[in-house]
Every structure is written in structure tokens, then in C-alpha cells.
Coordinates of C-alpha atoms and ligand atoms in Angstrom, one line a residue:
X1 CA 0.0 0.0 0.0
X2 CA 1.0 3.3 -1.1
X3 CA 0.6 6.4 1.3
X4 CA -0.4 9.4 -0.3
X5 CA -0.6 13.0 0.7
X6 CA -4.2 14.6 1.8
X7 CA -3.0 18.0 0.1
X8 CA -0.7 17.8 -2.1
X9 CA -1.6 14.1 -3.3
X10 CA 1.8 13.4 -3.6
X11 CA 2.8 9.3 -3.8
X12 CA 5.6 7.9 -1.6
X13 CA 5.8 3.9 -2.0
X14 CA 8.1 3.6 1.1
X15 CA 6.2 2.8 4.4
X16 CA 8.7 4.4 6.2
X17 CA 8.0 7.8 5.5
X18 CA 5.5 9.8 7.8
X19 CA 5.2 13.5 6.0
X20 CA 5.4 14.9 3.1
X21 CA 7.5 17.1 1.3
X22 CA 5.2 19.5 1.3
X23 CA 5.3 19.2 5.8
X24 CA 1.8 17.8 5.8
X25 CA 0.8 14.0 7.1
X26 CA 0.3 11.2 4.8
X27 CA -2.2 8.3 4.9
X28 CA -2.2 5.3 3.7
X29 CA -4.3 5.0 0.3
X30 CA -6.6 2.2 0.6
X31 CA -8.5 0.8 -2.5
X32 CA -12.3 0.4 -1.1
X33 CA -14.1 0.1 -4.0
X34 CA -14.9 -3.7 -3.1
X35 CA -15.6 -3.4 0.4
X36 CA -18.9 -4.3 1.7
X37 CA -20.5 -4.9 5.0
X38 CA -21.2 -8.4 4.1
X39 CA -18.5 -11.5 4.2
X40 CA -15.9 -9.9 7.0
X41 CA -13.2 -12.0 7.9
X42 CA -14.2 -11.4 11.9
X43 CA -17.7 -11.1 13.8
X44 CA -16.1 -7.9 15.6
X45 CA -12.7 -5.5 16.8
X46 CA -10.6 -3.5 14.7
X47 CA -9.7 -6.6 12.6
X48 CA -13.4 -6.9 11.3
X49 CA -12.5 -4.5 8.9
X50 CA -9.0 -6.0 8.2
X51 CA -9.8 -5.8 4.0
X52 CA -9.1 -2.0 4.4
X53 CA -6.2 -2.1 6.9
X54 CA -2.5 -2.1 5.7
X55 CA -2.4 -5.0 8.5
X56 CA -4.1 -8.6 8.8
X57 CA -2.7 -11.0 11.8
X58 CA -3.7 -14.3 13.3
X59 CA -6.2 -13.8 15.7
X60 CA -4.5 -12.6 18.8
X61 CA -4.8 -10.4 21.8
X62 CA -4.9 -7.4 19.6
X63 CA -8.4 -8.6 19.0
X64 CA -9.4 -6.9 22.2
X65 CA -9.4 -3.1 20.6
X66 CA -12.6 -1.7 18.9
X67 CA -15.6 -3.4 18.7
X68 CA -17.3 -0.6 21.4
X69 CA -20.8 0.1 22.3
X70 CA -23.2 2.3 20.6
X71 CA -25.8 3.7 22.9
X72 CA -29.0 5.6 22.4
X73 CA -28.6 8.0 24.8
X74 CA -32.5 9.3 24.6
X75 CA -32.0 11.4 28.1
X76 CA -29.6 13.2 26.7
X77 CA -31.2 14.5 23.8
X78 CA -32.8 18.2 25.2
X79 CA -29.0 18.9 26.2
X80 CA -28.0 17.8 23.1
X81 CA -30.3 19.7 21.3
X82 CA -30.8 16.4 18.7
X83 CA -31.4 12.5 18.6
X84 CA -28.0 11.7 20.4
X85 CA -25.8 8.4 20.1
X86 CA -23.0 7.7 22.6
X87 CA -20.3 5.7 21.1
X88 CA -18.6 4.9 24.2
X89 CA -14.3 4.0 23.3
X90 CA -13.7 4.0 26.6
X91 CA -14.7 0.5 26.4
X92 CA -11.2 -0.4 24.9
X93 CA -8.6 -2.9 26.8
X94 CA -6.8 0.0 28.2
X95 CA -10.1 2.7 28.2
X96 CA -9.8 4.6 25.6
X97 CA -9.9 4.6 21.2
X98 CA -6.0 4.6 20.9
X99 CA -6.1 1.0 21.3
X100 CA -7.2 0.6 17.6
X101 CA -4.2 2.5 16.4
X102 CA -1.8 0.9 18.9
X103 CA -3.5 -2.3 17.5
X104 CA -2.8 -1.9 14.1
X105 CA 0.6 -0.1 14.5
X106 CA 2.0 -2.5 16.7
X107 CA 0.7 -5.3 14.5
X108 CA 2.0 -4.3 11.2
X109 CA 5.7 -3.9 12.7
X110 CA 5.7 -7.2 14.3
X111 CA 5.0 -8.5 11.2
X112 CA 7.8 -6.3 9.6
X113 CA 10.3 -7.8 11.5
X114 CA 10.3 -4.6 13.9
X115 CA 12.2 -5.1 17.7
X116 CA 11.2 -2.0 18.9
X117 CA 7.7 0.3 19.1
X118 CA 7.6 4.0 20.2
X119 CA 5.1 6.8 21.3
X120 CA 5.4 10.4 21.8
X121 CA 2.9 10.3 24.8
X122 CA 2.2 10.5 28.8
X123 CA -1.6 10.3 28.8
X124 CA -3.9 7.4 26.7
X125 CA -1.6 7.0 24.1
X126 CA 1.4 5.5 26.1
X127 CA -0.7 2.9 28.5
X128 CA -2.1 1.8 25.2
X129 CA 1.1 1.5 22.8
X130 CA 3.0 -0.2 26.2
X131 CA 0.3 -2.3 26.9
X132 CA -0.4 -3.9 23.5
X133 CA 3.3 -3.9 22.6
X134 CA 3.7 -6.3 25.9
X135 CA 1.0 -8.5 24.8
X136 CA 2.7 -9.2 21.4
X137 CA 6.0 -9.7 23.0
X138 CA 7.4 -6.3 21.0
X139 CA 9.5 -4.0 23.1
X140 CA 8.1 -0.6 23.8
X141 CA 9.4 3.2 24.4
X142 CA 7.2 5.9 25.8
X143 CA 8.6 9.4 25.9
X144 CA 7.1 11.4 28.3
X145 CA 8.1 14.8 29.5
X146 CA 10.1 15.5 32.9
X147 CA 7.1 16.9 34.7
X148 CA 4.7 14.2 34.5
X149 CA 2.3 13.8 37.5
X150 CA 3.2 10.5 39.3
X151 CA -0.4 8.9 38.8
X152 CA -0.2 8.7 35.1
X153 CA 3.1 7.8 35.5
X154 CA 2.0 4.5 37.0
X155 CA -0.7 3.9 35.0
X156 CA 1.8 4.0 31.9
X157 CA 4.3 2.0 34.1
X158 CA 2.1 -1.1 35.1
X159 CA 2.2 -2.2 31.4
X160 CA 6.6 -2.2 31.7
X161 CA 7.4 -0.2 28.8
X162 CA 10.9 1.3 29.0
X163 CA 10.0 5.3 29.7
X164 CA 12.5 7.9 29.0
X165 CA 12.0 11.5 30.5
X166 CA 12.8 13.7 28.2
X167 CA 13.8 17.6 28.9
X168 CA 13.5 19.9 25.7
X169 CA 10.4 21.0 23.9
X170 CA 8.0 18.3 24.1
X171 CA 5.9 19.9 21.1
X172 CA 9.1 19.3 19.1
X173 CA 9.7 15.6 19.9
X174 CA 6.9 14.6 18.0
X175 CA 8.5 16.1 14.8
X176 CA 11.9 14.8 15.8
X177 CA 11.2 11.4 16.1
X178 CA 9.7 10.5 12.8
X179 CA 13.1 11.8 11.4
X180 CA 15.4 9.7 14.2
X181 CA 12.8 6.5 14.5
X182 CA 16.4 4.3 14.2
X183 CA 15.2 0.5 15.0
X184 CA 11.8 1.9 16.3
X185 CA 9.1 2.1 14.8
X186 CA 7.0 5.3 16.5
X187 CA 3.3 5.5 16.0
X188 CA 2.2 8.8 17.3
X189 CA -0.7 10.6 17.4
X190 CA -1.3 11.2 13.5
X191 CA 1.4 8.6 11.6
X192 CA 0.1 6.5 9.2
X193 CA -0.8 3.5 10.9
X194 CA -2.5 5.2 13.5
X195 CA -4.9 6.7 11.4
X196 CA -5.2 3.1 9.5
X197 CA -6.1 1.5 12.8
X198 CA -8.1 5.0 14.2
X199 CA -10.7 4.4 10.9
X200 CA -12.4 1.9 12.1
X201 CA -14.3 3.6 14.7
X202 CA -16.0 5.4 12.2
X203 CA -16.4 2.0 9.6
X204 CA -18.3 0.9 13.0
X205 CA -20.7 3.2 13.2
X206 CA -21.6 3.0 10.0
X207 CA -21.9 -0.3 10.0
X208 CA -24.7 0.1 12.8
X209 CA -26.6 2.1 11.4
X210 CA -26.6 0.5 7.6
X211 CA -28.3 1.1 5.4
X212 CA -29.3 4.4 6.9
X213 CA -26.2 7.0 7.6
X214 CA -26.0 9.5 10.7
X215 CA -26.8 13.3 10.4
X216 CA -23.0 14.2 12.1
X217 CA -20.3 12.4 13.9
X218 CA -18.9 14.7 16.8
X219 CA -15.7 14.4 18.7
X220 CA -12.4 16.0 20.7
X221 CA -10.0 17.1 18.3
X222 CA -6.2 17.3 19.7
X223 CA -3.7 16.1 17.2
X224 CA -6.3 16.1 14.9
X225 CA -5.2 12.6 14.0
X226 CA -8.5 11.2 15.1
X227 CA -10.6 13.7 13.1
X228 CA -8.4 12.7 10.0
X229 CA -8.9 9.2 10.5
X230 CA -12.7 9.7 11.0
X231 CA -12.9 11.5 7.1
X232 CA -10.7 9.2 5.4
X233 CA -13.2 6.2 6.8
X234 CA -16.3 8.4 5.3
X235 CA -14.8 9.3 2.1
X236 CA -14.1 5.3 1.5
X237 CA -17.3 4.3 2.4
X238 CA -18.3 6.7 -0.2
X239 CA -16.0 5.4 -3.0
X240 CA -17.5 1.5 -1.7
X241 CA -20.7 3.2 -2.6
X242 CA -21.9 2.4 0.7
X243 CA -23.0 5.7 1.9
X244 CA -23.9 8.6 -0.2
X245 CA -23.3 12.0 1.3
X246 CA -20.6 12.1 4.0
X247 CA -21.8 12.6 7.4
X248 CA -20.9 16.3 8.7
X249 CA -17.9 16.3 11.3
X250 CA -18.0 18.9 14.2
X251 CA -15.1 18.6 15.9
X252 CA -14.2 20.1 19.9
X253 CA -11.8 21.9 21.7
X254 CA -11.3 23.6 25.1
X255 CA -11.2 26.9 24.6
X256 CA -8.2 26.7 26.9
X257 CA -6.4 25.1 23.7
X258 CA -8.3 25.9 20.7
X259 CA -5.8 26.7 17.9
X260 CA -8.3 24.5 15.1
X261 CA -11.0 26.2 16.5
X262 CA -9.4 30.0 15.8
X263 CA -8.4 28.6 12.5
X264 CA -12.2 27.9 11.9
X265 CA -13.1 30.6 13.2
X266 CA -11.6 33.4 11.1
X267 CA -11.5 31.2 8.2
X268 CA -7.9 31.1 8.1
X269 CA -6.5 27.9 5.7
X270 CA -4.2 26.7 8.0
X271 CA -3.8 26.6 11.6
X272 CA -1.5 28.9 13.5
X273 CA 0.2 27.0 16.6
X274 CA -0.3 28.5 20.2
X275 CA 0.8 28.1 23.7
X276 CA -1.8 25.9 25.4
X277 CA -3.4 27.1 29.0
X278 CA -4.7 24.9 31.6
X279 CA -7.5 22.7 31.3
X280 CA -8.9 20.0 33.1
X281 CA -9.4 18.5 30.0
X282 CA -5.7 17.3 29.2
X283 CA -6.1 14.4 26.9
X284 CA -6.7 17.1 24.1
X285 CA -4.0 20.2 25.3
X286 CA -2.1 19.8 21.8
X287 CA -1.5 23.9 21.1
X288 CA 0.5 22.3 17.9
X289 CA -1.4 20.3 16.4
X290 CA 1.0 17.9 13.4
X291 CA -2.7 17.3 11.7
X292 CA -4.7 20.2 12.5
X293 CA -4.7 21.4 8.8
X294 CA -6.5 18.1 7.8
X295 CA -8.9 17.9 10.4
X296 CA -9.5 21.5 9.4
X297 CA -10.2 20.1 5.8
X298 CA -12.6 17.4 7.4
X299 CA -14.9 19.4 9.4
X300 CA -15.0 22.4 6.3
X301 CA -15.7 19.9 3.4
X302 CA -18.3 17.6 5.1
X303 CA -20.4 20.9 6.3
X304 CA -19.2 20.4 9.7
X305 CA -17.8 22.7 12.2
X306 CA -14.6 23.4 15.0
X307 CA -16.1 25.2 17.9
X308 CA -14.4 25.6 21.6
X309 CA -16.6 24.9 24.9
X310 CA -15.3 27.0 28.1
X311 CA -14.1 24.9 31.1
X312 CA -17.2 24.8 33.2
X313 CA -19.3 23.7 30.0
X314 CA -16.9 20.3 29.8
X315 CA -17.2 20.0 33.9
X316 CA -20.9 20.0 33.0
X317 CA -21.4 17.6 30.6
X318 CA -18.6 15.2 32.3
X319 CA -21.4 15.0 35.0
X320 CA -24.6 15.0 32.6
X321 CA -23.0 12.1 31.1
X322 CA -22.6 10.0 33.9
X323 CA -25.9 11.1 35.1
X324 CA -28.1 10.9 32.2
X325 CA -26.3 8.2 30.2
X326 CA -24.4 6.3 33.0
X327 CA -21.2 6.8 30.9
X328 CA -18.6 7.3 32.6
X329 CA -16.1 9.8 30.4
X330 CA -12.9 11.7 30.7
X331 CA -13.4 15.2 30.3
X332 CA -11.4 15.7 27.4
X333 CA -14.6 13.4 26.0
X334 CA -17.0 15.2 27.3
X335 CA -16.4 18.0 25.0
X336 CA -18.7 16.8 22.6
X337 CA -21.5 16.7 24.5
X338 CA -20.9 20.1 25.8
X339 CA -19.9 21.2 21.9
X340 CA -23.7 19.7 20.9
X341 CA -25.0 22.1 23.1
X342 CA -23.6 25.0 21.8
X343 CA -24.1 24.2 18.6
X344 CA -27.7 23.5 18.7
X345 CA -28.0 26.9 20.6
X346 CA -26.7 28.3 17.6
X347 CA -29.1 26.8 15.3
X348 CA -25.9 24.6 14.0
X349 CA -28.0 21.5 14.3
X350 CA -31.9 20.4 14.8
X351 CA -33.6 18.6 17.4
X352 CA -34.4 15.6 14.4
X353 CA -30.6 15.1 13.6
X354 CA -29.0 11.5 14.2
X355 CA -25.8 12.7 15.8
X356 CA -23.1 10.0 17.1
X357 CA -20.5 11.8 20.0
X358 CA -17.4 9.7 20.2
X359 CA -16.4 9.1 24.0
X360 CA -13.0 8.9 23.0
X361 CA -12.1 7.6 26.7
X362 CA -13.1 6.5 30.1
X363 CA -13.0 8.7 33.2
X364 CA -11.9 5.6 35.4
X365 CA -8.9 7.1 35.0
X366 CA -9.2 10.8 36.6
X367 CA -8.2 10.9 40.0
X368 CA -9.9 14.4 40.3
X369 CA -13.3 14.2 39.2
X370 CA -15.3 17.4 40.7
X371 CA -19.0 15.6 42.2
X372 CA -21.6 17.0 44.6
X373 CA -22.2 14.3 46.6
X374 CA -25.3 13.9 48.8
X375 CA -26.1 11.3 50.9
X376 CA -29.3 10.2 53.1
X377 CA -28.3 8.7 56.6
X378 CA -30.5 5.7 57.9
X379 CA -30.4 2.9 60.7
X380 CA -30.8 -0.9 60.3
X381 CA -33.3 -0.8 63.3
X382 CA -35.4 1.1 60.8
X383 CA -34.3 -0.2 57.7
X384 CA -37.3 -1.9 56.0
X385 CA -39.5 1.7 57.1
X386 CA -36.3 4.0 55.2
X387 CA -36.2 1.8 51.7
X388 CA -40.0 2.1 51.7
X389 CA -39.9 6.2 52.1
X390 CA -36.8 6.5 49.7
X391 CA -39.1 4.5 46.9
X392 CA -42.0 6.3 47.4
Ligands
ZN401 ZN1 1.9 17.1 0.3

């Protein structure tokens, strides 16, 4: 398989390579033309759709990723302002959707011949890359920054990948690696084989709803790796003439960190990097985004949108979702939620639109999770007497 430039449309036949000349990402270019829904090699996961994937393994522990709920989430829909689906990744081995990338990534250099795996990551990305490198017997690196709060730190660690701490610009590492890989192969946010594995989610949704196709598919964008994968599923559905009209793509930000956003915004062509401020929702804090300019692409040429949603909007829906849909997300998720709501405030979309937020991971996680919490004290002398008042 050839990988091929989203801009440019410039061919590179070596696997290797993760950017183009012209500095924008590549992906890989898939032939779908035969695909269908029917005769796939696997009753579900990531590997289900294995005909489109620049990988195909023995059935294996990698078998775990994808294959995630999709909920009606009906007491969500006045919030949501439309007729809402909850497509809940934080169902994945290690809670959240980067299994399916790690999946595929780790898959297709084990096959290769490939010692060594790497991520540019201390958040979702790294537990997932460590943890399904470890199950395939592949060695993994994670490099994470100096400061790195010692909780996430063991939650990477408990999978044994070898981490190195690394002082510099972290923002920079991600560029510098693709260029200084050596024996390792690094699958970061964006690369190739990420977005090859990150695809399916979407090829999954549209499976569930086949023959029909959903109004909009919303979700966090960071890297904007995920929004890019999201499109290139859609547009080869479309060329397997199994949907017609590409769903739109709104994509979300904390307006903390909302460089796509501002690029949306004032209809700028490409997006202008920025410092990122604090926000509780640190799973998307990317103030450089490597594919921003092609998730820009994807949320302007399917009718879709970038908007930012302030810091007590995402606190907000974390709990609505929880409450109302008994998902239980990371706020860097819950974005979309709180994005649906501002969009259908602004007439963006209509209470009769089939919209499908991705809950790109679980809140299991989050050690700091802001809840009221209110309690009812009674005895077990009067036990029976309180459980018939409190059901009343
Ligand atoms: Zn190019």
C-alpha cells in the first residue's frame, strides 16, 4: 500500500516515511471500492474490517481493541439539542480509542520484522502502545516529559514499557522522532498507521446504522489525527458506494487550547500553533497540532464545524454524562457533549438530527473528578421503614 498526501496528493511507496515534502501528514491510500458490509473476515474489533487495513494478523490479543458500544442515549437529547448516540471507546482494553491505532501499529511492525515500538505520549496513548506492545511480545518506548504527575506515571508504568523523560520541547519531539525512528518504529498521534487502525471507529458506526447513515459524527480534536482518520473512513465508504453524502464532522476543543478552533473561526487555511493554557481536560491540550490542517479540511468539506466549549461547559457535561447516560467519560470526551449544546444553541443542528458523539475515553482514570455528593443517613433498626420512604 502506497501512502499518499491529503493535500498535495503526492505518492511515496516507502512505508517508512510519515510527512510529506510539502510538511503535511500522509495516509495510507486504501483501494475500497470492493468493500462491503457483508462476508468480513471477523464477527467484531478492529480486525473486522481487516480488508481495508495495511495489516491482517492471526487472531490474537490485539483482538481486544474496537468493537465498542453504541448507545441511544435518549436522556440526553434536550441537552444535546438532537437525537443523540453515545459511542462509548472507553470501552477499549486499556479505556480509551488509541487502542485501535496501537492495535494496528504495533501489529503491522511485528509482522515487519520490527524489535522496537515508540510513542510520543504521557496520557492514553502511552498505556495503550505499552500495553499492547507487551502483549505481542514487542518492546516498547514511551517518551514522556520531565514533569509528569506521578499517577499517570504508574498507570503508563504497570504495562513495563521502557520510559524515558525527556527535557526539551515536548511539542518538538513529535516532529523529531519521525526523522530519528532508528530500529523503532513510532506511531504517534497522526502517523500512518495510527490513522489506519483509528478508521475503524467510524467504519463501525456506519456499519450500525446500515443502510441508513447518521446526520453528524462529533468528537475531541487534539492532534487532529482522530478527526483525520474519522474522514478518510467516510470518504471510503463513499468510494465503496456504501454511503452517499458524508456525514458532517464537528469537531471540539477547550477553549483553553483551541488553535483549530481559531483557524475555523476566522476562516484562516491553515492553523496557527499556540501556547496551550490549563485545562482540566488534558487528553486534548495539543496547542501544535501535526494534523490540524487536515482535520480542518474534514470538518469544512463535510459541512461540519470546529467550535471551543469554556471549562465549566466540559465540567458539566462530564457529569450530565454520567448522570443521564451512565457513561462514565474523561473530560477531554466530554467536550462533545458540551460542543452539541452550543451548537444547537446556535441553530448549527436540529432537534431531528441523528448525531453520534465519540467518547474517545473513560474517566476511570481521573483521580480528580469534581462531584456533589449527597447522601441520606438511615439505621438498620429502621431499615425496611427507610427503603419504603426512599421509593415512594
Ligand atoms: Zn503534500
Amino acid at each position: 500500500m502506497d501512502l499518499v498526501c491529503h493535500s498535495c496528493e503526492s505518492r511515496f511507496t516507502s512505508t517508512n516515511r510519515k510527512r510529506c515534502a510539502c510538511g503535511e501528514p500522509l495516509w495510507f491510500d486504501i483501494d475500497s471500492t470492493q468493500f462491503d458490509w457483508t462476508d468480513l473476515p471477523r464477527t467484531s474489533g478492529v480486525w473486522r474490517y481487516a480488508d481495508v487495513l495495511p495489516a491482517d494478523p492471526a487472531e490474537d490479543v490485539t483482538a481486544g481493541a474496537g468493537g465498542t458500544p453504541l448507545i441511544r442515549a435518549e436522556r440526553l437529547d434536550e441537552y444535546a439539542g438532537c437525537r443523540l448516540y453515545v459511542k462509548d471507546e472507553g470501552q477499549n482494553p486499556t479505556g480509551s480509542f488509541k487502542d485501535r491505532g496501537s492495535s494496528v501499529g504495533v501489529t503491522y511492525a511485528d509482522d515487519a520484522g520490527r524489535d522496537w515500538v515508540g510513542t510520543v505520549s504521557h496520557g492514553n496513548m502511552a498505556m495503550s502502545m505499552a500495553a499492547v506492545a507487551t502483549s505481542k511480545g514487542v518492546n516498547c518506548a514511551v517518551l514522556v516529559p520531565v514533569r509528569i504527575p506521578e499517577t499517570r506515571l504508574g498507570l503508563i508504568a504497570q504495562y513495563d514499557p521502557e520510559i524515558l523523560t525527556v527535557t526539551g520541547d515536548y511539542g518538538q519531539l513529535y516532529y523529531d522522532t519521525l526523522d530519528a525512528d532508528g530500529g523503532i518504529e513510532f506511531v504517534n498521534s497522526d502517523t500512518p498507521l495510527r490513522v489506519a487502525g483509528q478508521k475503524t471507529v467510524a467504519y463501525e458506526i456506519l456499519e450500525s446504522f446500515a443502510p441508513e447513515t447518521p446526520d453528524a459524527i462529533v468528537l475531541p480534536v487534539s492532534s487532529g489525527g482522530h478527526a483525520s482518520a474519522v474522514w478518510k473512513a467516510l470518504r471510503e465508504l463513499r468510494d465503496a458506494t456504501l454511503i452517499e453524502k458524508l456525514p458532517r464532522i464537528h469537531l471540539v476543543q477547550t477553549a483553553a487550547v483551541d488553535p483549530i478552533a481559531q483557524a475555523f473561526r476566522t476562516g484562516a487555511d491553515s492553523v496557527e500553533f499556540i501556547d496551550p493554557s490549563d485545562t482540566v481536560a488534558f487528553s486534548i491540550s495539543n496547542g501544535s497540532p501535526p494534523s490540524g490542517n487536515r482535520a480542518l479540511r474534514a470538518a469544512r468539506e463535510t459541512n461540519g464545524t470546529v467550535t471551543s466549549v469554556s471549562e465549566e461547559a466540559i465540567k458539566e457535561a462530564t457529569r450530565r454524562l454520567a448522570s443521564n447516560a451512565g457513561v462514565c467519560a474523561e473530560p477531554a470526551s466530554a467536550v462533545t457533549l458540551a460542543g452539541l449544546n452550543k451548537l444547537s444553541q446556535a441553530g448549527e443542528i436540529t432537534p431531528n438530527d441523528e448525531i453520534v458523539a465519540i467518547v474517545t475515553g473513560t474517566g476511570f482514570k481521573e483521580s480528580e473528578i469534581d462531584i456533589d455528593v449527597s447522601t441520606t443517613d438511615i439505621s438498620l433498626a429502621n431499615l425496611k421503614k427507610s427503603l419504603e420512604e426512599i421509593a415512594v
